[in-house]
CSV table of C-alpha atoms in Angstrom, one decimal:
chain,number,residue,atom,x,y,z
U,1,MET,CA,12.7,-46.0,-38.9
U,2,ASN,CA,12.5,-42.4,-39.4
U,3,PRO,CA,12.9,-40.5,-36.2
U,4,ILE,CA,11.9,-37.4,-36.9
U,5,GLN,CA,8.5,-36.3,-35.7
U,6,PHE,CA,5.9,-33.4,-36.6
U,7,ARG,CA,4.7,-32.0,-33.2
U,8,LYS,CA,1.8,-29.8,-32.7
U,9,ASP,CA,-0.6,-28.5,-30.2
U,10,VAL,CA,-4.1,-27.4,-31.3
U,11,LEU,CA,-5.7,-25.0,-29.4
U,12,ARG,CA,-9.5,-23.9,-29.3
U,13,GLY,CA,-11.3,-21.1,-28.1
U,14,SER,CA,-14.3,-19.0,-29.0
U,15,HIS,CA,-15.5,-15.5,-29.0
U,16,HIS,CA,-18.4,-13.3,-30.3
U,17,ASP,CA,-17.2,-12.2,-33.3
U,18,PRO,CA,-18.8,-8.9,-35.2
U,19,ARG,CA,-18.0,-10.6,-38.7
U,20,ASN,CA,-20.9,-13.1,-37.5
U,21,ALA,CA,-23.6,-11.1,-36.2
U,22,LEU,CA,-21.7,-11.6,-32.5
U,23,LYS,CA,-22.4,-14.9,-32.6
U,24,LEU,CA,-20.2,-16.9,-30.1
U,25,THR,CA,-17.7,-18.3,-33.0
U,26,PRO,CA,-15.1,-20.9,-32.3
U,27,TYR,CA,-11.8,-21.0,-33.3
U,28,ASP,CA,-8.7,-23.2,-33.7
U,29,THR,CA,-4.9,-21.9,-33.2
U,30,GLU,CA,-2.0,-24.4,-33.6
U,31,ILE,CA,1.3,-24.2,-32.2
U,32,ARG,CA,3.8,-26.3,-34.3
U,33,TYR,CA,7.5,-27.3,-33.2
U,34,ASP,CA,10.0,-27.5,-35.6
U,35,PRO,CA,11.7,-30.8,-35.8
U,36,LEU,CA,15.4,-30.2,-35.7
U,37,THR,CA,15.4,-27.4,-33.2
U,38,GLY,CA,12.1,-27.5,-30.9
U,39,ARG,CA,11.4,-24.0,-32.1
U,40,SER,CA,7.8,-22.9,-32.0
U,41,SER,CA,5.6,-21.3,-34.9
U,42,ARG,CA,2.2,-20.3,-34.3
U,43,ILE,CA,-0.7,-20.7,-37.1
U,44,CYS,CA,-3.4,-18.0,-36.4
U,45,HIS,CA,-6.3,-16.6,-38.5
U,46,PHE,CA,-6.6,-12.9,-39.4
U,47,SER,CA,-6.6,-11.1,-42.6
U,48,SER,CA,-4.1,-9.5,-44.3
U,49,SER,CA,-3.5,-7.9,-47.6
U,50,THR,CA,-1.1,-8.4,-50.4
U,51,ARG,CA,-1.9,-5.4,-52.6
U,52,LEU,CA,0.7,-3.4,-53.7
U,53,PRO,CA,0.6,0.2,-52.2
U,54,LYS,CA,-1.0,2.9,-54.3
U,55,ASN,CA,2.0,5.0,-54.9
U,56,PHE,CA,4.3,2.0,-55.8
U,57,GLU,CA,4.5,2.7,-59.3
U,58,GLN,CA,5.4,6.4,-58.3
U,59,LEU,CA,8.0,5.0,-56.0
U,60,VAL,CA,10.2,3.0,-58.4
U,61,GLU,CA,10.4,6.1,-60.8
U,62,SER,CA,11.4,8.7,-58.4
U,63,THR,CA,14.0,6.5,-57.1
U,64,GLN,CA,15.2,5.6,-60.4
U,65,LYS,CA,16.5,9.1,-60.8
U,66,HIS,CA,19.3,8.8,-57.8
U,67,CYS,CA,19.8,5.2,-57.7
U,68,PRO,CA,23.7,4.2,-56.6
U,69,PHE,CA,22.8,0.7,-58.6
U,70,CYS,CA,21.8,2.0,-62.2
U,71,PRO,CA,24.3,1.7,-64.8
U,72,GLU,CA,25.2,5.6,-65.1
U,73,ARG,CA,26.0,5.6,-61.3
U,74,ILE,CA,27.3,2.3,-60.3
U,75,LEU,CA,30.9,2.6,-60.8
U,76,ARG,CA,31.0,5.9,-59.5
U,77,GLU,CA,28.9,5.5,-56.5
U,78,THR,CA,29.8,2.2,-55.4
U,79,PRO,CA,33.2,1.0,-53.3
U,80,ARG,CA,36.0,-1.3,-55.0
U,81,PHE,CA,37.7,-3.7,-53.1
U,82,ASP,CA,41.4,-3.4,-52.1
U,83,GLU,CA,44.0,-4.7,-55.2
U,84,SER,CA,45.5,-7.3,-52.7
U,85,LEU,CA,42.1,-9.1,-52.9
U,86,LEU,CA,41.0,-8.2,-56.2
U,87,PRO,CA,43.0,-6.3,-58.4
U,88,GLU,CA,40.1,-5.2,-60.9
U,89,GLY,CA,38.2,-4.0,-57.4
U,90,ARG,CA,35.0,-5.7,-58.7
U,91,LEU,CA,33.8,-8.5,-59.9
U,92,ARG,CA,31.6,-9.0,-63.4
U,93,LEU,CA,29.7,-11.3,-65.0
U,94,GLY,CA,27.5,-10.4,-67.7
U,95,GLU,CA,25.3,-7.6,-66.2
U,96,ALA,CA,26.3,-8.6,-62.8
U,97,VAL,CA,28.3,-6.2,-60.7
U,98,LEU,CA,30.0,-7.7,-57.2
U,99,PHE,CA,31.6,-5.2,-54.9
U,100,PRO,CA,32.1,-4.2,-51.2
U,101,ASN,CA,28.9,-3.1,-48.8
U,102,LEU,CA,29.5,0.6,-48.3
U,103,ASN,CA,28.2,-0.1,-45.0
U,104,PRO,CA,29.6,-3.5,-43.7
U,105,TYR,CA,28.4,-5.7,-40.9
U,106,ASP,CA,31.3,-7.9,-40.9
U,107,GLU,CA,34.9,-8.1,-42.0
U,108,ARG,CA,33.9,-9.4,-45.5
U,109,THR,CA,30.8,-8.1,-47.3
U,110,ALA,CA,29.7,-8.0,-50.8
U,111,VAL,CA,26.6,-6.4,-52.8
U,112,ILE,CA,25.9,-7.9,-56.3
U,113,VAL,CA,23.8,-5.8,-58.5
U,114,PRO,CA,22.6,-8.5,-61.1
U,115,CYS,CA,21.3,-6.5,-63.6
U,116,ARG,CA,21.1,-2.9,-65.0
U,117,ALA,CA,17.3,-2.8,-65.2
U,118,HIS,CA,16.0,-0.5,-62.1
U,119,TYR,CA,13.2,-2.7,-61.5
U,120,PHE,CA,11.4,-6.1,-61.9
U,121,PRO,CA,8.2,-7.5,-60.8
U,122,ALA,CA,8.9,-10.7,-58.9
U,123,ASN,CA,7.5,-13.0,-61.1
U,124,GLU,CA,9.4,-11.5,-64.2
U,125,LEU,CA,12.8,-11.6,-62.6
U,126,PRO,CA,14.8,-13.2,-65.5
U,127,VAL,CA,16.4,-16.5,-64.8
U,128,LYS,CA,19.4,-15.0,-66.1
U,129,ILE,CA,20.1,-12.7,-63.4
U,130,VAL,CA,19.6,-14.5,-60.6
U,131,VAL,CA,22.1,-17.7,-62.1
U,132,ASP,CA,24.3,-14.8,-62.6
U,133,GLY,CA,24.1,-13.4,-59.1
U,134,ILE,CA,24.5,-16.7,-57.2
U,135,ARG,CA,27.6,-17.5,-59.5
U,136,LEU,CA,29.2,-14.2,-58.7
U,137,ALA,CA,28.6,-14.9,-55.2
U,138,ARG,CA,30.0,-18.5,-55.5
U,139,ASP,CA,33.1,-17.4,-57.0
U,140,PHE,CA,33.6,-14.4,-54.6
U,141,LEU,CA,33.4,-16.8,-51.7
U,142,ALA,CA,35.7,-19.6,-53.4
U,143,LEU,CA,38.2,-16.5,-53.8
U,144,LEU,CA,38.3,-15.9,-50.1
U,145,GLU,CA,38.3,-19.4,-49.2
U,146,HIS,CA,41.3,-19.7,-51.4
U,147,LYS,CA,43.1,-16.7,-49.7
U,148,ARG,CA,42.2,-17.7,-45.7
U,149,GLU,CA,42.5,-20.5,-43.7
U,150,GLY,CA,40.0,-21.3,-40.6
U,151,ALA,CA,36.4,-21.8,-40.6
U,152,TYR,CA,34.3,-19.3,-42.3
U,153,TYR,CA,30.5,-19.4,-43.1
U,154,GLY,CA,29.9,-17.8,-46.4
U,155,SER,CA,26.5,-17.3,-47.5
U,156,PHE,CA,24.0,-15.4,-49.9
U,157,TYR,CA,21.2,-13.2,-48.9
U,158,TRP,CA,18.5,-11.3,-51.1
U,159,ASN,CA,16.1,-8.7,-49.6
U,160,TYR,CA,13.6,-8.1,-52.5
U,161,LEU,CA,11.7,-4.7,-52.4
U,162,PRO,CA,10.8,-3.1,-49.6
U,163,PRO,CA,8.9,-5.2,-47.1
U,164,SER,CA,11.6,-7.6,-46.9
U,165,GLY,CA,13.7,-5.0,-45.7
U,166,GLY,CA,15.6,-4.1,-49.0
U,167,SER,CA,17.1,-0.5,-48.8
U,168,GLN,CA,16.9,0.0,-53.0
U,169,ILE,CA,14.5,-0.4,-55.5
U,170,HIS,CA,16.9,-1.7,-57.9
U,171,PRO,CA,17.8,-5.7,-57.5
U,172,HIS,CA,20.5,-6.2,-55.4
U,173,MET,CA,21.9,-9.5,-53.3
U,174,HIS,CA,24.4,-9.9,-50.4
U,175,VAL,CA,27.5,-11.9,-49.3
U,176,LEU,CA,28.6,-12.7,-46.1
U,177,TYR,CA,31.8,-14.2,-45.3
U,178,SER,CA,32.2,-14.4,-41.3
U,179,THR,CA,33.8,-16.5,-38.5
U,180,ALA,CA,30.9,-16.1,-36.6
U,181,ALA,CA,27.5,-18.2,-37.9
U,182,PRO,CA,24.5,-16.1,-37.5
U,183,ASN,CA,22.2,-17.2,-34.5
U,184,LEU,CA,19.8,-19.4,-36.6
U,185,LEU,CA,22.5,-21.3,-38.7
U,186,ARG,CA,24.6,-22.0,-35.7
U,187,GLU,CA,21.6,-23.3,-33.6
U,188,ARG,CA,20.3,-25.4,-36.7
U,189,LEU,CA,24.2,-26.7,-37.3
U,190,ALA,CA,24.7,-27.6,-33.7
U,191,ALA,CA,21.0,-29.9,-33.7
U,192,GLU,CA,22.1,-31.4,-37.2
U,193,LYS,CA,25.3,-32.5,-35.5
U,194,GLN,CA,23.6,-33.7,-32.3
U,195,TYR,CA,21.4,-35.6,-35.0
U,196,PHE,CA,24.0,-37.0,-37.0
U,197,LYS,CA,25.7,-38.1,-33.8
U,198,GLN,CA,23.0,-40.2,-32.6
U,199,TYR,CA,21.6,-41.5,-35.9
U,200,ARG,CA,24.4,-41.5,-38.4
U,201,ARG,CA,22.4,-40.1,-40.9
U,202,THR,CA,22.0,-36.4,-42.2
U,203,TYR,CA,19.2,-34.4,-40.8
U,204,GLN,CA,18.1,-33.1,-44.3
U,205,GLN,CA,18.3,-36.6,-45.8
U,206,ASP,CA,15.8,-37.9,-43.3
U,207,LEU,CA,13.5,-34.9,-43.6
U,208,CYS,CA,13.4,-35.0,-47.4
U,209,ALA,CA,12.5,-38.7,-47.5
U,210,LEU,CA,9.6,-38.4,-44.9
U,211,GLU,CA,8.0,-35.0,-46.5
U,212,GLU,CA,8.4,-37.3,-49.9
U,213,GLU,CA,6.9,-40.2,-48.2
U,214,GLN,CA,3.6,-38.2,-46.4
U,215,GLY,CA,3.2,-35.6,-49.4
U,216,GLU,CA,1.7,-33.0,-47.4
U,217,ARG,CA,4.2,-30.7,-47.6
U,218,TRP,CA,6.2,-31.9,-50.5
U,219,VAL,CA,6.3,-29.8,-53.4
U,220,GLY,CA,9.1,-32.0,-55.7
U,221,SER,CA,12.2,-32.1,-57.1
U,222,THR,CA,14.0,-30.1,-59.6
U,223,GLY,CA,17.4,-31.7,-61.0
U,224,THR,CA,18.8,-32.6,-57.8
U,225,ILE,CA,17.2,-30.1,-55.5
U,226,HIS,CA,14.3,-31.1,-53.1
U,227,TRP,CA,11.7,-28.5,-52.0
U,228,HIS,CA,9.1,-28.7,-49.6
U,229,THR,CA,7.1,-26.2,-47.3
U,230,PRO,CA,8.3,-26.3,-43.9
U,231,PHE,CA,6.2,-27.8,-41.1
U,232,ALA,CA,6.7,-25.0,-38.8
U,233,PRO,CA,6.5,-22.0,-40.8
U,234,THR,CA,8.7,-18.8,-40.5
U,235,GLY,CA,6.6,-16.4,-42.8
U,236,LEU,CA,3.3,-14.9,-42.5
U,237,LEU,CA,2.4,-16.7,-45.7
U,238,GLY,CA,4.5,-19.5,-45.2
U,239,ASP,CA,8.1,-20.3,-47.0
U,240,LEU,CA,9.7,-22.4,-49.0
U,241,MET,CA,12.8,-24.5,-48.1
U,242,ALA,CA,15.2,-25.8,-51.0
U,243,THR,CA,17.9,-28.5,-49.9
U,244,PHE,CA,20.8,-29.5,-52.1
U,245,PRO,CA,22.0,-33.4,-51.5
U,246,LYS,CA,25.4,-33.8,-50.4
U,247,LYS,CA,26.3,-30.5,-51.0
U,248,LYS,CA,28.0,-28.4,-47.9
U,249,ARG,CA,28.3,-24.7,-49.2
U,250,LEU,CA,27.6,-22.3,-51.6
U,251,THR,CA,30.9,-23.0,-53.3
U,252,GLU,CA,30.6,-26.9,-54.0
U,253,LEU,CA,27.4,-25.7,-56.4
U,254,ASN,CA,28.3,-26.0,-60.1
U,255,ASP,CA,26.5,-24.0,-62.9
U,256,GLU,CA,23.9,-26.9,-63.6
U,257,ASP,CA,22.7,-26.5,-59.9
U,258,ILE,CA,22.4,-22.8,-59.9
U,259,THR,CA,20.9,-22.8,-63.0
U,260,GLU,CA,18.1,-25.3,-61.7
U,261,PHE,CA,17.9,-23.4,-58.6
U,262,ALA,CA,17.2,-20.2,-60.7
U,263,HIS,CA,14.5,-21.9,-62.8
U,264,ALA,CA,12.5,-23.1,-59.8
U,265,LEU,CA,12.7,-20.1,-57.9
U,266,ARG,CA,11.4,-18.4,-61.0
U,267,ALA,CA,8.7,-21.1,-60.9
U,268,ALA,CA,7.8,-20.4,-57.2
U,269,MET,CA,7.6,-16.1,-57.5
U,270,GLN,CA,5.0,-16.8,-60.4
U,271,ALA,CA,3.2,-19.2,-58.3
U,272,PHE,CA,3.5,-16.5,-55.3
U,273,SER,CA,2.4,-13.7,-58.0
U,274,ASN,CA,-1.2,-15.4,-58.2
U,275,THR,CA,-2.1,-14.4,-54.7
U,276,ASN,CA,-0.1,-10.9,-55.2
U,277,LEU,CA,2.9,-11.8,-53.4
U,278,TRP,CA,5.8,-9.6,-54.6
U,279,SER,CA,8.5,-9.4,-52.3
U,280,PHE,CA,10.5,-11.8,-50.6
U,281,ASN,CA,13.7,-12.8,-48.2
U,282,LEU,CA,16.0,-15.5,-49.8
U,283,ALA,CA,19.0,-17.1,-47.7
U,284,PHE,CA,21.5,-20.0,-48.0
U,285,TYR,CA,22.4,-22.2,-44.9
U,286,PRO,CA,25.8,-23.5,-45.7
U,287,GLN,CA,28.5,-25.4,-43.0
U,288,ALA,CA,31.7,-23.7,-42.4
U,289,THR,CA,34.7,-24.3,-44.5
U,290,GLY,CA,37.0,-26.9,-43.5
U,291,ILE,CA,34.3,-29.2,-42.0
U,292,LYS,CA,34.2,-32.5,-43.8
U,293,THR,CA,31.9,-34.2,-42.1
U,294,SER,CA,28.4,-34.8,-44.1
U,295,GLU,CA,25.9,-33.9,-41.5
U,296,HIS,CA,25.0,-30.8,-43.0
U,297,TRP,CA,23.3,-30.3,-46.8
U,298,LEU,CA,23.0,-26.9,-47.8
U,299,ALA,CA,19.8,-25.4,-47.9
U,300,ALA,CA,18.0,-22.3,-49.4
U,301,HIS,CA,15.0,-20.7,-47.4
U,302,LEU,CA,12.4,-18.4,-49.3
U,303,VAL,CA,10.0,-16.7,-47.3
U,304,PRO,CA,7.5,-14.1,-49.3
U,305,ARG,CA,6.9,-10.9,-47.5
U,306,LEU,CA,4.0,-8.2,-47.3
U,307,TYR,CA,2.4,-5.0,-46.2
U,308,ILE,CA,-0.2,-6.0,-44.0
U,309,ALA,CA,-1.9,-3.0,-44.7
U,310,PRO,CA,-0.6,-1.3,-47.7
U,311,GLY,CA,-1.9,2.0,-46.9
U,312,LEU,CA,-0.1,2.3,-44.1
U,313,HIS,CA,3.1,0.5,-45.1
U,314,SER,CA,2.4,-2.0,-42.1
U,315,ALA,CA,5.0,-4.6,-41.6
U,316,ASP,CA,4.2,-8.2,-41.5
U,317,VAL,CA,6.8,-8.5,-38.5
U,318,SER,CA,5.7,-7.2,-35.0
U,319,PHE,CA,6.8,-7.9,-31.4
U,320,MET,CA,5.6,-11.6,-31.8
U,321,GLN,CA,8.8,-12.4,-34.4
U,322,LEU,CA,11.1,-9.4,-33.2
U,323,LEU,CA,10.9,-9.6,-29.5
U,324,LEU,CA,9.5,-12.9,-28.8
U,325,ASP,CA,11.6,-14.5,-31.7
U,326,GLU,CA,8.2,-16.3,-32.1
U,327,LYS,CA,7.2,-16.9,-35.7
U,328,PHE,CA,3.6,-17.2,-36.7
U,329,ALA,CA,1.8,-17.9,-39.9
U,330,THR,CA,-2.2,-17.1,-41.4
U,331,VAL,CA,-1.8,-20.1,-44.0
U,332,TYR,CA,-1.3,-24.0,-43.1
U,333,PRO,CA,1.9,-25.0,-45.1
U,334,GLU,CA,0.1,-28.1,-46.4
């Protein structure tokens, strides 16, 4: 029997709604609980816009003039690694270039610029630049694993375009190699360890089996990778989770795994574009190096981002998410 439970509270209220001639209008709000951690997410109902800001084309054009990641400046305006780590200072693959983060937030952080082009709409991102970017991240993390002993968490993150917190229009990705797991990852790994200890099974294996059986949030599989929408959402307009069975870290992915993921990511962004979603955050959740137990499967989390009011550049993160750590969405994951 699968022990995972999808728990929610349905709250009902009413108010006199000016959109309904001030008639007394009922509404429902749901509080959902992550089946692994117990963290709550709310599903509320209010309108938001996914339109591009009116000045976005001008923003793309104006930022290109001084972009440090464009090909005529990248080698001059980006740092190099110490020769003891990388004799050539940077890693390259196709158009992609990996170099140190000029503003590091850990002992080893890197930036990957996967393409020469300054801008792609999210639904037109070429599969090749996604593949090359993730392959460079994997190869860099493998290099660090070879050179360093102990438990390190090596991951890959991507903020695409301004609503995501991206500091440049030009596509760029982040690699983090740290002895300290970020808060959410640490919490999830601890819960997975407890789950494995209690049931002798991997949490993600049971979760994917249950999601596929029930079908409400199951998206499908691309090769060996499983996709579903989380029961307790993170993003305002929902999110997607990819699971890599029996793989614990990014360095365990082969080229075929990465290519399958890149094609699926492109398909997801094309689907998001049908509702005018054009920005996203992507994060991989790895196990630490040196851990040999099978309690964790590598996962990737994709969250579309938006301006709630494009004319005001209003963020989709407010006091609720930032100060109370309470996620909420305006759509049902189903």
